[in-house]
């Protein structure tokens, strides 16, 4: 691996200074206005524009597991892995149309708060503790470690210093509050998109040169002719990667649970929009949906290009690790082929993705701990200023824990994208069932919600281990999630119908008028839907 040149370092530190200076400017302007309320710190209540919300959602979502893990999946299985991104774009529209009106009407600031208002305090506290553990041990550690791994391979530094530097940079942004995060994320996303497109352009141009051509259009055409199997979105049974992406289940089954749970029931995603009014929140989600359409161009196409280049011997042994081909090395290898200057841009883009995502997770951890655990169980009379101080302390502690724990988890051996999916997939069906039934069926009881949370996890474990116990064929991950979700919904209906429903004095359910769409959101949603239909029709 090459190290950064002086020009690359100058480009990178320019990015660092711009983000740091702008973040400090936003913080001082906010501080000068005397805004110290906890809701302003955690949610930037009423101060984020639609474009800041959209950019911040994508910045929190896209990180090293996409750049490294999804690009590696593009190398092996092709464009089909883009379903995570493109159905995510569709899921954002559903969240904006049906979830956000209920959240905003009930002045929801955290996901545990929704569970308390909709069910009871026990359900809320159990899930708050669970989410804190999941966000710190799975999300924060994986992003930090994978990000440090990728950056160390480019900069020629040890992993631990890279982890510490990323944690310090992200913590500094997070300590300024959600408003600083939201507006610096606009710069982060601009850098992410610019650097990502530069890498894609280089990769496609390299592919074009394999047969004497040049340019990205020629390179894209070459990808289609040399690797046509990498442009099938739906795998048939018997396909080598059917277990990862099981055919029509992608469009009709468990993939929707993955995405709707992530985009609609996830603190560090919905938090960006919860401080806005409904039109602004919906416009922000629409903006994020359009950006989501672009992500496969940035993270999947380079992986396919690396496959074609490797097939023609153009990458030599760069993708080999201990004598074996490692697809997760595809993206870092392409970055190291960039010329001086452009490599600095790509390096800044990767750093921006990691730092923005770390800041988003850390802020959500602080929000849930402060508002849903500390305020309710440990110090009910805490002042606004004290809660902000506790939130900042939580950010520091979470980062320290992540730095200490991440190297022990073997994240790089499991693959970052698979690591996150493996551990969150055991609980996603139950959590999504709990939210869906709570949002749209007033009869659902708190006992049914606890059944979904605990029973969903146990059912996932049983279905995972059942093939080992019985010798039956293994169930694809996506199908297993769909089956567990159905089990949870059936169980919740049965429990609710045989139990006495408690009154929900604090919770206001959805009324038909709440779901009425404005013209901008409706038009944008139809456009995105049309693009998705065209993409799947072209590459079925």
PDB file of N, CA and C in Angstrom, residues 31-128:
ATOM      1  N   UNK A  31     -24.345  29.087  20.704  1.00  0.00           N
ATOM      2  CA  UNK A  31     -24.029  29.429  22.085  1.00  0.00           C
ATOM      3  C   UNK A  31     -24.293  30.905  22.353  1.00  0.00           C
ATOM      4  N   UNK A  32     -23.982  31.720  21.358  1.00  0.00           N
ATOM      5  CA  UNK A  32     -24.215  33.144  21.521  1.00  0.00           C
ATOM      6  C   UNK A  32     -25.679  33.489  21.636  1.00  0.00           C
ATOM      7  N   UNK A  33     -26.538  32.638  21.036  1.00  0.00           N
ATOM      8  CA  UNK A  33     -27.977  32.886  21.120  1.00  0.00           C
ATOM      9  C   UNK A  33     -28.554  32.428  22.447  1.00  0.00           C
ATOM     10  N   UNK A  34     -27.697  31.867  23.317  1.00  0.00           N
ATOM     11  CA  UNK A  34     -28.154  31.446  24.627  1.00  0.00           C
ATOM     12  C   UNK A  34     -28.948  30.168  24.619  1.00  0.00           C
ATOM     13  N   UNK A  35     -28.765  29.337  23.619  1.00  0.00           N
ATOM     14  CA  UNK A  35     -29.534  28.103  23.500  1.00  0.00           C
ATOM     15  C   UNK A  35     -28.799  26.969  24.197  1.00  0.00           C
ATOM     16  N   UNK A  36     -29.318  26.543  25.371  1.00  0.00           N
ATOM     17  CA  UNK A  36     -28.672  25.457  26.100  1.00  0.00           C
ATOM     18  C   UNK A  36     -29.649  24.386  26.519  1.00  0.00           C
ATOM     19  N   UNK A  37     -30.900  24.473  26.059  1.00  0.00           N
ATOM     20  CA  UNK A  37     -31.897  23.476  26.428  1.00  0.00           C
ATOM     21  C   UNK A  37     -31.494  22.108  25.902  1.00  0.00           C
ATOM     22  N   UNK A  38     -31.894  21.072  26.651  1.00  0.00           N
ATOM     23  CA  UNK A  38     -31.503  19.713  26.268  1.00  0.00           C
ATOM     24  C   UNK A  38     -32.058  19.322  24.912  1.00  0.00           C
ATOM     25  N   UNK A  39     -33.279  19.730  24.608  1.00  0.00           N
ATOM     26  CA  UNK A  39     -33.865  19.362  23.320  1.00  0.00           C
ATOM     27  C   UNK A  39     -33.123  20.028  22.167  1.00  0.00           C
ATOM     28  N   UNK A  40     -32.617  21.217  22.396  1.00  0.00           N
ATOM     29  CA  UNK A  40     -31.832  21.862  21.350  1.00  0.00           C
ATOM     30  C   UNK A  40     -30.502  21.139  21.166  1.00  0.00           C
ATOM     31  N   UNK A  41     -29.875  20.719  22.267  1.00  0.00           N
ATOM     32  CA  UNK A  41     -28.593  20.023  22.184  1.00  0.00           C
ATOM     33  C   UNK A  41     -28.747  18.668  21.502  1.00  0.00           C
ATOM     34  N   UNK A  42     -29.756  17.899  21.903  1.00  0.00           N
ATOM     35  CA  UNK A  42     -29.902  16.548  21.381  1.00  0.00           C
ATOM     36  C   UNK A  42     -30.577  16.502  20.019  1.00  0.00           C
ATOM     37  N   UNK A  43     -31.465  17.481  19.734  1.00  0.00           N
ATOM     38  CA  UNK A  43     -32.271  17.394  18.517  1.00  0.00           C
ATOM     39  C   UNK A  43     -32.158  18.599  17.599  1.00  0.00           C
ATOM     40  N   UNK A  44     -31.504  19.672  18.046  1.00  0.00           N
ATOM     41  CA  UNK A  44     -31.467  20.923  17.266  1.00  0.00           C
ATOM     42  C   UNK A  44     -32.878  21.343  16.900  1.00  0.00           C
ATOM     43  N   UNK A  45     -33.754  21.335  17.903  1.00  0.00           N
ATOM     44  CA  UNK A  45     -35.188  21.479  17.662  1.00  0.00           C
ATOM     45  C   UNK A  45     -35.505  22.734  16.854  1.00  0.00           C
ATOM     46  N   UNK A  46     -36.092  22.525  15.692  1.00  0.00           N
ATOM     47  CA  UNK A  46     -36.576  23.606  14.854  1.00  0.00           C
ATOM     48  C   UNK A  46     -35.506  24.357  14.084  1.00  0.00           C
ATOM     49  N   UNK A  47     -34.227  23.922  14.141  1.00  0.00           N
ATOM     50  CA  UNK A  47     -33.171  24.726  13.534  1.00  0.00           C
ATOM     51  C   UNK A  47     -32.511  24.067  12.325  1.00  0.00           C
ATOM     52  N   UNK A  48     -32.809  22.802  12.031  1.00  0.00           N
ATOM     53  CA  UNK A  48     -32.230  22.146  10.867  1.00  0.00           C
ATOM     54  C   UNK A  48     -33.138  22.317   9.654  1.00  0.00           C
ATOM     55  N   UNK A  49     -32.555  22.709   8.537  1.00  0.00           N
ATOM     56  CA  UNK A  49     -33.306  22.822   7.293  1.00  0.00           C
ATOM     57  C   UNK A  49     -33.482  21.435   6.674  1.00  0.00           C
ATOM     58  N   UNK A  50     -34.315  21.342   5.640  1.00  0.00           N
ATOM     59  CA  UNK A  50     -34.575  20.039   5.017  1.00  0.00           C
ATOM     60  C   UNK A  50     -33.308  19.451   4.411  1.00  0.00           C
ATOM     61  N   UNK A  51     -32.469  20.308   3.808  1.00  0.00           N
ATOM     62  CA  UNK A  51     -31.265  19.785   3.180  1.00  0.00           C
ATOM     63  C   UNK A  51     -30.239  19.344   4.224  1.00  0.00           C
ATOM     64  N   UNK A  52     -30.227  20.008   5.386  1.00  0.00           N
ATOM     65  CA  UNK A  52     -29.336  19.565   6.462  1.00  0.00           C
ATOM     66  C   UNK A  52     -29.810  18.236   7.037  1.00  0.00           C
ATOM     67  N   UNK A  53     -31.142  18.069   7.168  1.00  0.00           N
ATOM     68  CA  UNK A  53     -31.691  16.799   7.656  1.00  0.00           C
ATOM     69  C   UNK A  53     -31.342  15.665   6.698  1.00  0.00           C
ATOM     70  N   UNK A  54     -31.569  15.896   5.406  1.00  0.00           N
ATOM     71  CA  UNK A  54     -31.283  14.854   4.412  1.00  0.00           C
ATOM     72  C   UNK A  54     -29.817  14.478   4.386  1.00  0.00           C
ATOM     73  N   UNK A  55     -28.937  15.476   4.397  1.00  0.00           N
ATOM     74  CA  UNK A  55     -27.503  15.201   4.372  1.00  0.00           C
ATOM     75  C   UNK A  55     -27.060  14.479   5.642  1.00  0.00           C
ATOM     76  N   UNK A  56     -27.612  14.889   6.794  1.00  0.00           N
ATOM     77  CA  UNK A  56     -27.213  14.291   8.058  1.00  0.00           C
ATOM     78  C   UNK A  56     -27.666  12.840   8.157  1.00  0.00           C
ATOM     79  N   UNK A  57     -28.837  12.527   7.621  1.00  0.00           N
ATOM     80  CA  UNK A  57     -29.314  11.137   7.617  1.00  0.00           C
ATOM     81  C   UNK A  57     -28.354  10.254   6.825  1.00  0.00           C
ATOM     82  N   UNK A  58     -27.963  10.704   5.646  1.00  0.00           N
ATOM     83  CA  UNK A  58     -27.062   9.911   4.814  1.00  0.00           C
ATOM     84  C   UNK A  58     -25.670   9.841   5.435  1.00  0.00           C
ATOM     85  N   UNK A  59     -25.208  10.951   6.013  1.00  0.00           N
ATOM     86  CA  UNK A  59     -23.889  10.946   6.646  1.00  0.00           C
ATOM     87  C   UNK A  59     -23.847   9.971   7.813  1.00  0.00           C
ATOM     88  N   UNK A  60     -24.931   9.894   8.564  1.00  0.00           N
ATOM     89  CA  UNK A  60     -24.983   8.957   9.691  1.00  0.00           C
ATOM     90  C   UNK A  60     -25.048   7.518   9.206  1.00  0.00           C
ATOM     91  N   UNK A  61     -25.640   7.300   8.037  1.00  0.00           N
ATOM     92  CA  UNK A  61     -25.845   5.948   7.521  1.00  0.00           C
ATOM     93  C   UNK A  61     -24.608   5.392   6.808  1.00  0.00           C
ATOM     94  N   UNK A  62     -24.000   6.183   5.927  1.00  0.00           N
ATOM     95  CA  UNK A  62     -22.905   5.693   5.095  1.00  0.00           C
ATOM     96  C   UNK A  62     -21.591   5.762   5.861  1.00  0.00           C
ATOM     97  N   UNK A  63     -20.919   4.640   5.957  1.00  0.00           N
ATOM     98  CA  UNK A  63     -19.649   4.609   6.672  1.00  0.00           C
ATOM     99  C   UNK A  63     -18.755   3.528   6.070  1.00  0.00           C
ATOM    100  N   UNK A  64     -17.793   3.064   6.877  1.00  0.00           N
ATOM    101  CA  UNK A  64     -16.804   2.129   6.355  1.00  0.00           C
ATOM    102  C   UNK A  64     -17.423   0.809   5.925  1.00  0.00           C
ATOM    103  N   UNK A  65     -18.528   0.401   6.602  1.00  0.00           N
ATOM    104  CA  UNK A  65     -19.106  -0.889   6.213  1.00  0.00           C
ATOM    105  C   UNK A  65     -19.686  -0.846   4.808  1.00  0.00           C
ATOM    106  N   UNK A  66     -20.126   0.351   4.353  1.00  0.00           N
ATOM    107  CA  UNK A  66     -20.567   0.469   2.962  1.00  0.00           C
ATOM    108  C   UNK A  66     -19.369   0.571   2.020  1.00  0.00           C
ATOM    109  N   UNK A  67     -18.443   1.479   2.316  1.00  0.00           N
ATOM    110  CA  UNK A  67     -17.300   1.681   1.424  1.00  0.00           C
ATOM    111  C   UNK A  67     -16.467   0.412   1.289  1.00  0.00           C
ATOM    112  N   UNK A  68     -16.262  -0.281   2.401  1.00  0.00           N
ATOM    113  CA  UNK A  68     -15.409  -1.466   2.376  1.00  0.00           C
ATOM    114  C   UNK A  68     -16.238  -2.731   2.153  1.00  0.00           C
ATOM    115  N   UNK A  69     -17.228  -2.960   3.028  1.00  0.00           N
ATOM    116  CA  UNK A  69     -18.000  -4.204   2.975  1.00  0.00           C
ATOM    117  C   UNK A  69     -18.905  -4.311   1.764  1.00  0.00           C
ATOM    118  N   UNK A  70     -19.654  -3.250   1.447  1.00  0.00           N
ATOM    119  CA  UNK A  70     -20.575  -3.323   0.317  1.00  0.00           C
ATOM    120  C   UNK A  70     -19.822  -3.310  -1.004  1.00  0.00           C
ATOM    121  N   UNK A  71     -18.694  -2.612  -1.058  1.00  0.00           N
ATOM    122  CA  UNK A  71     -17.870  -2.661  -2.263  1.00  0.00           C
ATOM    123  C   UNK A  71     -17.313  -4.066  -2.467  1.00  0.00           C
ATOM    124  N   UNK A  72     -16.923  -4.718  -1.348  1.00  0.00           N
ATOM    125  CA  UNK A  72     -16.470  -6.101  -1.438  1.00  0.00           C
ATOM    126  C   UNK A  72     -17.575  -7.022  -1.906  1.00  0.00           C
ATOM    127  N   UNK A  73     -18.815  -6.771  -1.455  1.00  0.00           N
ATOM    128  CA  UNK A  73     -19.956  -7.571  -1.930  1.00  0.00           C
ATOM    129  C   UNK A  73     -20.231  -7.303  -3.398  1.00  0.00           C
ATOM    130  N   UNK A  74     -20.006  -6.063  -3.843  1.00  0.00           N
ATOM    131  CA  UNK A  74     -20.133  -5.760  -5.267  1.00  0.00           C
ATOM    132  C   UNK A  74     -19.116  -6.552  -6.081  1.00  0.00           C
ATOM    133  N   UNK A  75     -17.915  -6.721  -5.542  1.00  0.00           N
ATOM    134  CA  UNK A  75     -16.870  -7.520  -6.195  1.00  0.00           C
ATOM    135  C   UNK A  75     -17.339  -8.963  -6.379  1.00  0.00           C
ATOM    136  N   UNK A  76     -17.985  -9.548  -5.369  1.00  0.00           N
ATOM    137  CA  UNK A  76     -18.347 -10.965  -5.428  1.00  0.00           C
ATOM    138  C   UNK A  76     -19.705 -11.208  -6.083  1.00  0.00           C
ATOM    139  N   UNK A  77     -20.739 -10.461  -5.657  1.00  0.00           N
ATOM    140  CA  UNK A  77     -22.096 -10.771  -6.130  1.00  0.00           C
ATOM    141  C   UNK A  77     -22.684  -9.719  -7.053  1.00  0.00           C
ATOM    142  N   UNK A  78     -22.027  -8.575  -7.192  1.00  0.00           N
ATOM    143  CA  UNK A  78     -22.476  -7.590  -8.161  1.00  0.00           C
ATOM    144  C   UNK A  78     -23.522  -6.615  -7.652  1.00  0.00           C
ATOM    145  N   UNK A  79     -24.279  -6.063  -8.587  1.00  0.00           N
ATOM    146  CA  UNK A  79     -25.201  -4.974  -8.303  1.00  0.00           C
ATOM    147  C   UNK A  79     -26.360  -5.396  -7.403  1.00  0.00           C
ATOM    148  N   UNK A  80     -26.590  -6.689  -7.239  1.00  0.00           N
ATOM    149  CA  UNK A  80     -27.702  -7.154  -6.409  1.00  0.00           C
ATOM    150  C   UNK A  80     -27.608  -6.630  -4.985  1.00  0.00           C
ATOM    151  N   UNK A  81     -26.379  -6.412  -4.491  1.00  0.00           N
ATOM    152  CA  UNK A  81     -26.211  -5.911  -3.122  1.00  0.00           C
ATOM    153  C   UNK A  81     -26.766  -4.501  -2.989  1.00  0.00           C
ATOM    154  N   UNK A  82     -26.972  -3.811  -4.115  1.00  0.00           N
ATOM    155  CA  UNK A  82     -27.521  -2.454  -4.083  1.00  0.00           C
ATOM    156  C   UNK A  82     -28.959  -2.427  -3.588  1.00  0.00           C
ATOM    157  N   UNK A  83     -29.609  -3.586  -3.477  1.00  0.00           N
ATOM    158  CA  UNK A  83     -30.973  -3.620  -2.945  1.00  0.00           C
ATOM    159  C   UNK A  83     -31.041  -3.029  -1.549  1.00  0.00           C
ATOM    160  N   UNK A  84     -29.985  -3.192  -0.766  1.00  0.00           N
ATOM    161  CA  UNK A  84     -29.964  -2.578   0.565  1.00  0.00           C
ATOM    162  C   UNK A  84     -30.091  -1.066   0.455  1.00  0.00           C
ATOM    163  N   UNK A  85     -29.469  -0.476  -0.563  1.00  0.00           N
ATOM    164  CA  UNK A  85     -29.507   0.974  -0.733  1.00  0.00           C
ATOM    165  C   UNK A  85     -30.800   1.428  -1.408  1.00  0.00           C
ATOM    166  N   UNK A  86     -31.186   0.752  -2.492  1.00  0.00           N
ATOM    167  CA  UNK A  86     -32.337   1.222  -3.259  1.00  0.00           C
ATOM    168  C   UNK A  86     -33.658   0.962  -2.545  1.00  0.00           C
ATOM    169  N   UNK A  87     -33.804  -0.166  -1.855  1.00  0.00           N
ATOM    170  CA  UNK A  87     -35.016  -0.351  -1.056  1.00  0.00           C
ATOM    171  C   UNK A  87     -34.976   0.514   0.193  1.00  0.00           C
ATOM    172  N   UNK A  88     -33.772   0.914   0.599  1.00  0.00           N
ATOM    173  CA  UNK A  88     -33.668   1.916   1.656  1.00  0.00           C
ATOM    174  C   UNK A  88     -34.255   3.244   1.209  1.00  0.00           C
ATOM    175  N   UNK A  89     -34.030   3.612  -0.054  1.00  0.00           N
ATOM    176  CA  UNK A  89     -34.612   4.848  -0.597  1.00  0.00           C
ATOM    177  C   UNK A  89     -36.130   4.779  -0.562  1.00  0.00           C
ATOM    178  N   UNK A  90     -36.699   3.625  -0.943  1.00  0.00           N
ATOM    179  CA  UNK A  90     -38.159   3.456  -0.893  1.00  0.00           C
ATOM    180  C   UNK A  90     -38.663   3.477   0.545  1.00  0.00           C
ATOM    181  N   UNK A  91     -37.895   2.885   1.455  1.00  0.00           N
ATOM    182  CA  UNK A  91     -38.308   2.844   2.863  1.00  0.00           C
ATOM    183  C   UNK A  91     -38.347   4.236   3.472  1.00  0.00           C
ATOM    184  N   UNK A  92     -37.433   5.101   3.082  1.00  0.00           N
ATOM    185  CA  UNK A  92     -37.453   6.479   3.580  1.00  0.00           C
ATOM    186  C   UNK A  92     -38.747   7.194   3.198  1.00  0.00           C
ATOM    187  N   UNK A  93     -39.271   6.890   2.018  1.00  0.00           N
ATOM    188  CA  UNK A  93     -40.548   7.482   1.599  1.00  0.00           C
ATOM    189  C   UNK A  93     -41.693   6.991   2.483  1.00  0.00           C
ATOM    190  N   UNK A  94     -41.688   5.707   2.804  1.00  0.00           N
ATOM    191  CA  UNK A  94     -42.741   5.142   3.664  1.00  0.00           C
ATOM    192  C   UNK A  94     -42.658   5.744   5.062  1.00  0.00           C
ATOM    193  N   UNK A  95     -41.446   5.894   5.581  1.00  0.00           N
ATOM    194  CA  UNK A  95     -41.266   6.497   6.900  1.00  0.00           C
ATOM    195  C   UNK A  95     -41.785   7.929   6.909  1.00  0.00           C
ATOM    196  N   UNK A  96     -41.465   8.684   5.860  1.00  0.00           N
ATOM    197  CA  UNK A  96     -41.935  10.061   5.779  1.00  0.00           C
ATOM    198  C   UNK A  96     -43.448  10.164   5.678  1.00  0.00           C
ATOM    199  N   UNK A  97     -44.056   9.232   4.956  1.00  0.00           N
ATOM    200  CA  UNK A  97     -45.505   9.292   4.739  1.00  0.00           C
ATOM    201  C   UNK A  97     -46.298   8.813   5.949  1.00  0.00           C
ATOM    202  N   UNK A  98     -45.831   7.748   6.635  1.00  0.00           N
ATOM    203  CA  UNK A  98     -46.674   7.096   7.645  1.00  0.00           C
ATOM    204  C   UNK A  98     -46.101   7.107   9.063  1.00  0.00           C
ATOM    205  N   UNK A  99     -44.797   7.075   9.238  1.00  0.00           N
ATOM    206  CA  UNK A  99     -44.228   7.039  10.586  1.00  0.00           C
ATOM    207  C   UNK A  99     -44.087   8.444  11.162  1.00  0.00           C
ATOM    208  N   UNK A 100     -43.499   9.345  10.383  1.00  0.00           N
ATOM    209  CA  UNK A 100     -43.152  10.666  10.891  1.00  0.00           C
ATOM    210  C   UNK A 100     -44.365  11.467  11.381  1.00  0.00           C
ATOM    211  N   UNK A 101     -45.536  11.402  10.721  1.00  0.00           N
ATOM    212  CA  UNK A 101     -46.679  12.147  11.249  1.00  0.00           C
ATOM    213  C   UNK A 101     -47.045  11.749  12.678  1.00  0.00           C
ATOM    214  N   UNK A 102     -46.986  10.465  12.991  1.00  0.00           N
ATOM    215  CA  UNK A 102     -47.334  10.001  14.338  1.00  0.00           C
ATOM    216  C   UNK A 102     -46.267  10.427  15.337  1.00  0.00           C
ATOM    217  N   UNK A 103     -45.001  10.288  14.968  1.00  0.00           N
ATOM    218  CA  UNK A 103     -43.923  10.696  15.864  1.00  0.00           C
ATOM    219  C   UNK A 103     -44.030  12.181  16.212  1.00  0.00           C
ATOM    220  N   UNK A 104     -44.221  13.014  15.203  1.00  0.00           N
ATOM    221  CA  UNK A 104     -44.232  14.455  15.435  1.00  0.00           C
ATOM    222  C   UNK A 104     -45.490  14.904  16.171  1.00  0.00           C
ATOM    223  N   UNK A 105     -46.615  14.278  15.895  1.00  0.00           N
ATOM    224  CA  UNK A 105     -47.847  14.649  16.597  1.00  0.00           C
ATOM    225  C   UNK A 105     -47.725  14.381  18.095  1.00  0.00           C
ATOM    226  N   UNK A 106     -47.025  13.301  18.435  1.00  0.00           N
ATOM    227  CA  UNK A 106     -46.873  12.944  19.845  1.00  0.00           C
ATOM    228  C   UNK A 106     -45.599  13.521  20.463  1.00  0.00           C
ATOM    229  N   UNK A 107     -44.926  14.431  19.718  1.00  0.00           N
ATOM    230  CA  UNK A 107     -43.710  15.084  20.198  1.00  0.00           C
ATOM    231  C   UNK A 107     -42.684  14.063  20.698  1.00  0.00           C
ATOM    232  N   UNK A 108     -42.438  13.054  19.857  1.00  0.00           N
ATOM    233  CA  UNK A 108     -41.493  12.007  20.182  1.00  0.00           C
ATOM    234  C   UNK A 108     -40.076  12.506  19.902  1.00  0.00           C
ATOM    235  N   UNK A 109     -39.174  12.364  20.871  1.00  0.00           N
ATOM    236  CA  UNK A 109     -37.784  12.751  20.696  1.00  0.00           C
ATOM    237  C   UNK A 109     -36.842  11.552  20.679  1.00  0.00           C
ATOM    238  N   UNK A 110     -37.280  10.438  21.294  1.00  0.00           N
ATOM    239  CA  UNK A 110     -36.464   9.218  21.283  1.00  0.00           C
ATOM    240  C   UNK A 110     -37.374   8.028  21.043  1.00  0.00           C
ATOM    241  N   UNK A 111     -36.809   6.946  20.565  1.00  0.00           N
ATOM    242  CA  UNK A 111     -37.596   5.736  20.336  1.00  0.00           C
ATOM    243  C   UNK A 111     -38.113   5.117  21.645  1.00  0.00           C
ATOM    244  N   UNK A 112     -37.329   5.086  22.747  1.00  0.00           N
ATOM    245  CA  UNK A 112     -37.897   4.620  24.010  1.00  0.00           C
ATOM    246  C   UNK A 112     -39.060   5.489  24.502  1.00  0.00           C
ATOM    247  N   UNK A 113     -39.009   6.798  24.218  1.00  0.00           N
ATOM    248  CA  UNK A 113     -40.125   7.660  24.602  1.00  0.00           C
ATOM    249  C   UNK A 113     -41.404   7.248  23.879  1.00  0.00           C
ATOM    250  N   UNK A 114     -41.291   6.892  22.606  1.00  0.00           N
ATOM    251  CA  UNK A 114     -42.453   6.393  21.871  1.00  0.00           C
ATOM    252  C   UNK A 114     -43.015   5.144  22.543  1.00  0.00           C
ATOM    253  N   UNK A 115     -42.129   4.220  22.918  1.00  0.00           N
ATOM    254  CA  UNK A 115     -42.587   2.981  23.548  1.00  0.00           C
ATOM    255  C   UNK A 115     -43.252   3.252  24.891  1.00  0.00           C
ATOM    256  N   UNK A 116     -42.761   4.252  25.630  1.00  0.00           N
ATOM    257  CA  UNK A 116     -43.390   4.572  26.919  1.00  0.00           C
ATOM    258  C   UNK A 116     -44.771   5.174  26.721  1.00  0.00           C
ATOM    259  N   UNK A 117     -44.890   6.087  25.774  1.00  0.00           N
ATOM    260  CA  UNK A 117     -46.195   6.710  25.541  1.00  0.00           C
ATOM    261  C   UNK A 117     -47.178   5.721  24.929  1.00  0.00           C
ATOM    262  N   UNK A 118     -46.683   4.835  24.094  1.00  0.00           N
ATOM    263  CA  UNK A 118     -47.578   3.893  23.428  1.00  0.00           C
ATOM    264  C   UNK A 118     -47.871   2.670  24.282  1.00  0.00           C
ATOM    265  N   UNK A 119     -46.890   2.182  25.049  1.00  0.00           N
ATOM    266  CA  UNK A 119     -47.061   0.982  25.857  1.00  0.00           C
ATOM    267  C   UNK A 119     -46.936   1.323  27.341  1.00  0.00           C
ATOM    268  N   UNK A 120     -45.740   1.173  27.916  1.00  0.00           N
ATOM    269  CA  UNK A 120     -45.531   1.542  29.315  1.00  0.00           C
ATOM    270  C   UNK A 120     -44.047   1.731  29.586  1.00  0.00           C
ATOM    271  N   UNK A 121     -43.716   2.143  30.812  1.00  0.00           N
ATOM    272  CA  UNK A 121     -42.345   2.443  31.169  1.00  0.00           C
ATOM    273  C   UNK A 121     -41.432   1.235  31.173  1.00  0.00           C
ATOM    274  N   UNK A 122     -41.971   0.057  31.481  1.00  0.00           N
ATOM    275  CA  UNK A 122     -41.143  -1.152  31.510  1.00  0.00           C
ATOM    276  C   UNK A 122     -40.621  -1.484  30.122  1.00  0.00           C
ATOM    277  N   UNK A 123     -41.513  -1.481  29.138  1.00  0.00           N
ATOM    278  CA  UNK A 123     -41.107  -1.742  27.753  1.00  0.00           C
ATOM    279  C   UNK A 123     -40.064  -0.716  27.313  1.00  0.00           C
ATOM    280  N   UNK A 124     -40.302   0.558  27.651  1.00  0.00           N
ATOM    281  CA  UNK A 124     -39.387   1.621  27.234  1.00  0.00           C
ATOM    282  C   UNK A 124     -38.012   1.451  27.854  1.00  0.00           C
ATOM    283  N   UNK A 125     -37.947   1.133  29.158  1.00  0.00           N
ATOM    284  CA  UNK A 125     -36.650   1.019  29.831  1.00  0.00           C
ATOM    285  C   UNK A 125     -35.874  -0.201  29.337  1.00  0.00           C
ATOM    286  N   UNK A 126     -36.565  -1.324  29.153  1.00  0.00           N
ATOM    287  CA  UNK A 126     -35.905  -2.531  28.647  1.00  0.00           C
ATOM    288  C   UNK A 126     -35.280  -2.255  27.276  1.00  0.00           C
ATOM    289  N   UNK A 127     -36.031  -1.610  26.399  1.00  0.00           N
ATOM    290  CA  UNK A 127     -35.531  -1.352  25.056  1.00  0.00           C
ATOM    291  C   UNK A 127     -34.462  -0.263  25.048  1.00  0.00           C
ATOM    292  N   UNK A 128     -34.547   0.706  25.963  1.00  0.00           N
ATOM    293  CA  UNK A 128     -33.516   1.743  26.043  1.00  0.00           C
ATOM    294  C   UNK A 128     -32.169   1.124  26.388  1.00  0.00           C
TER     295      UNK A 128
END
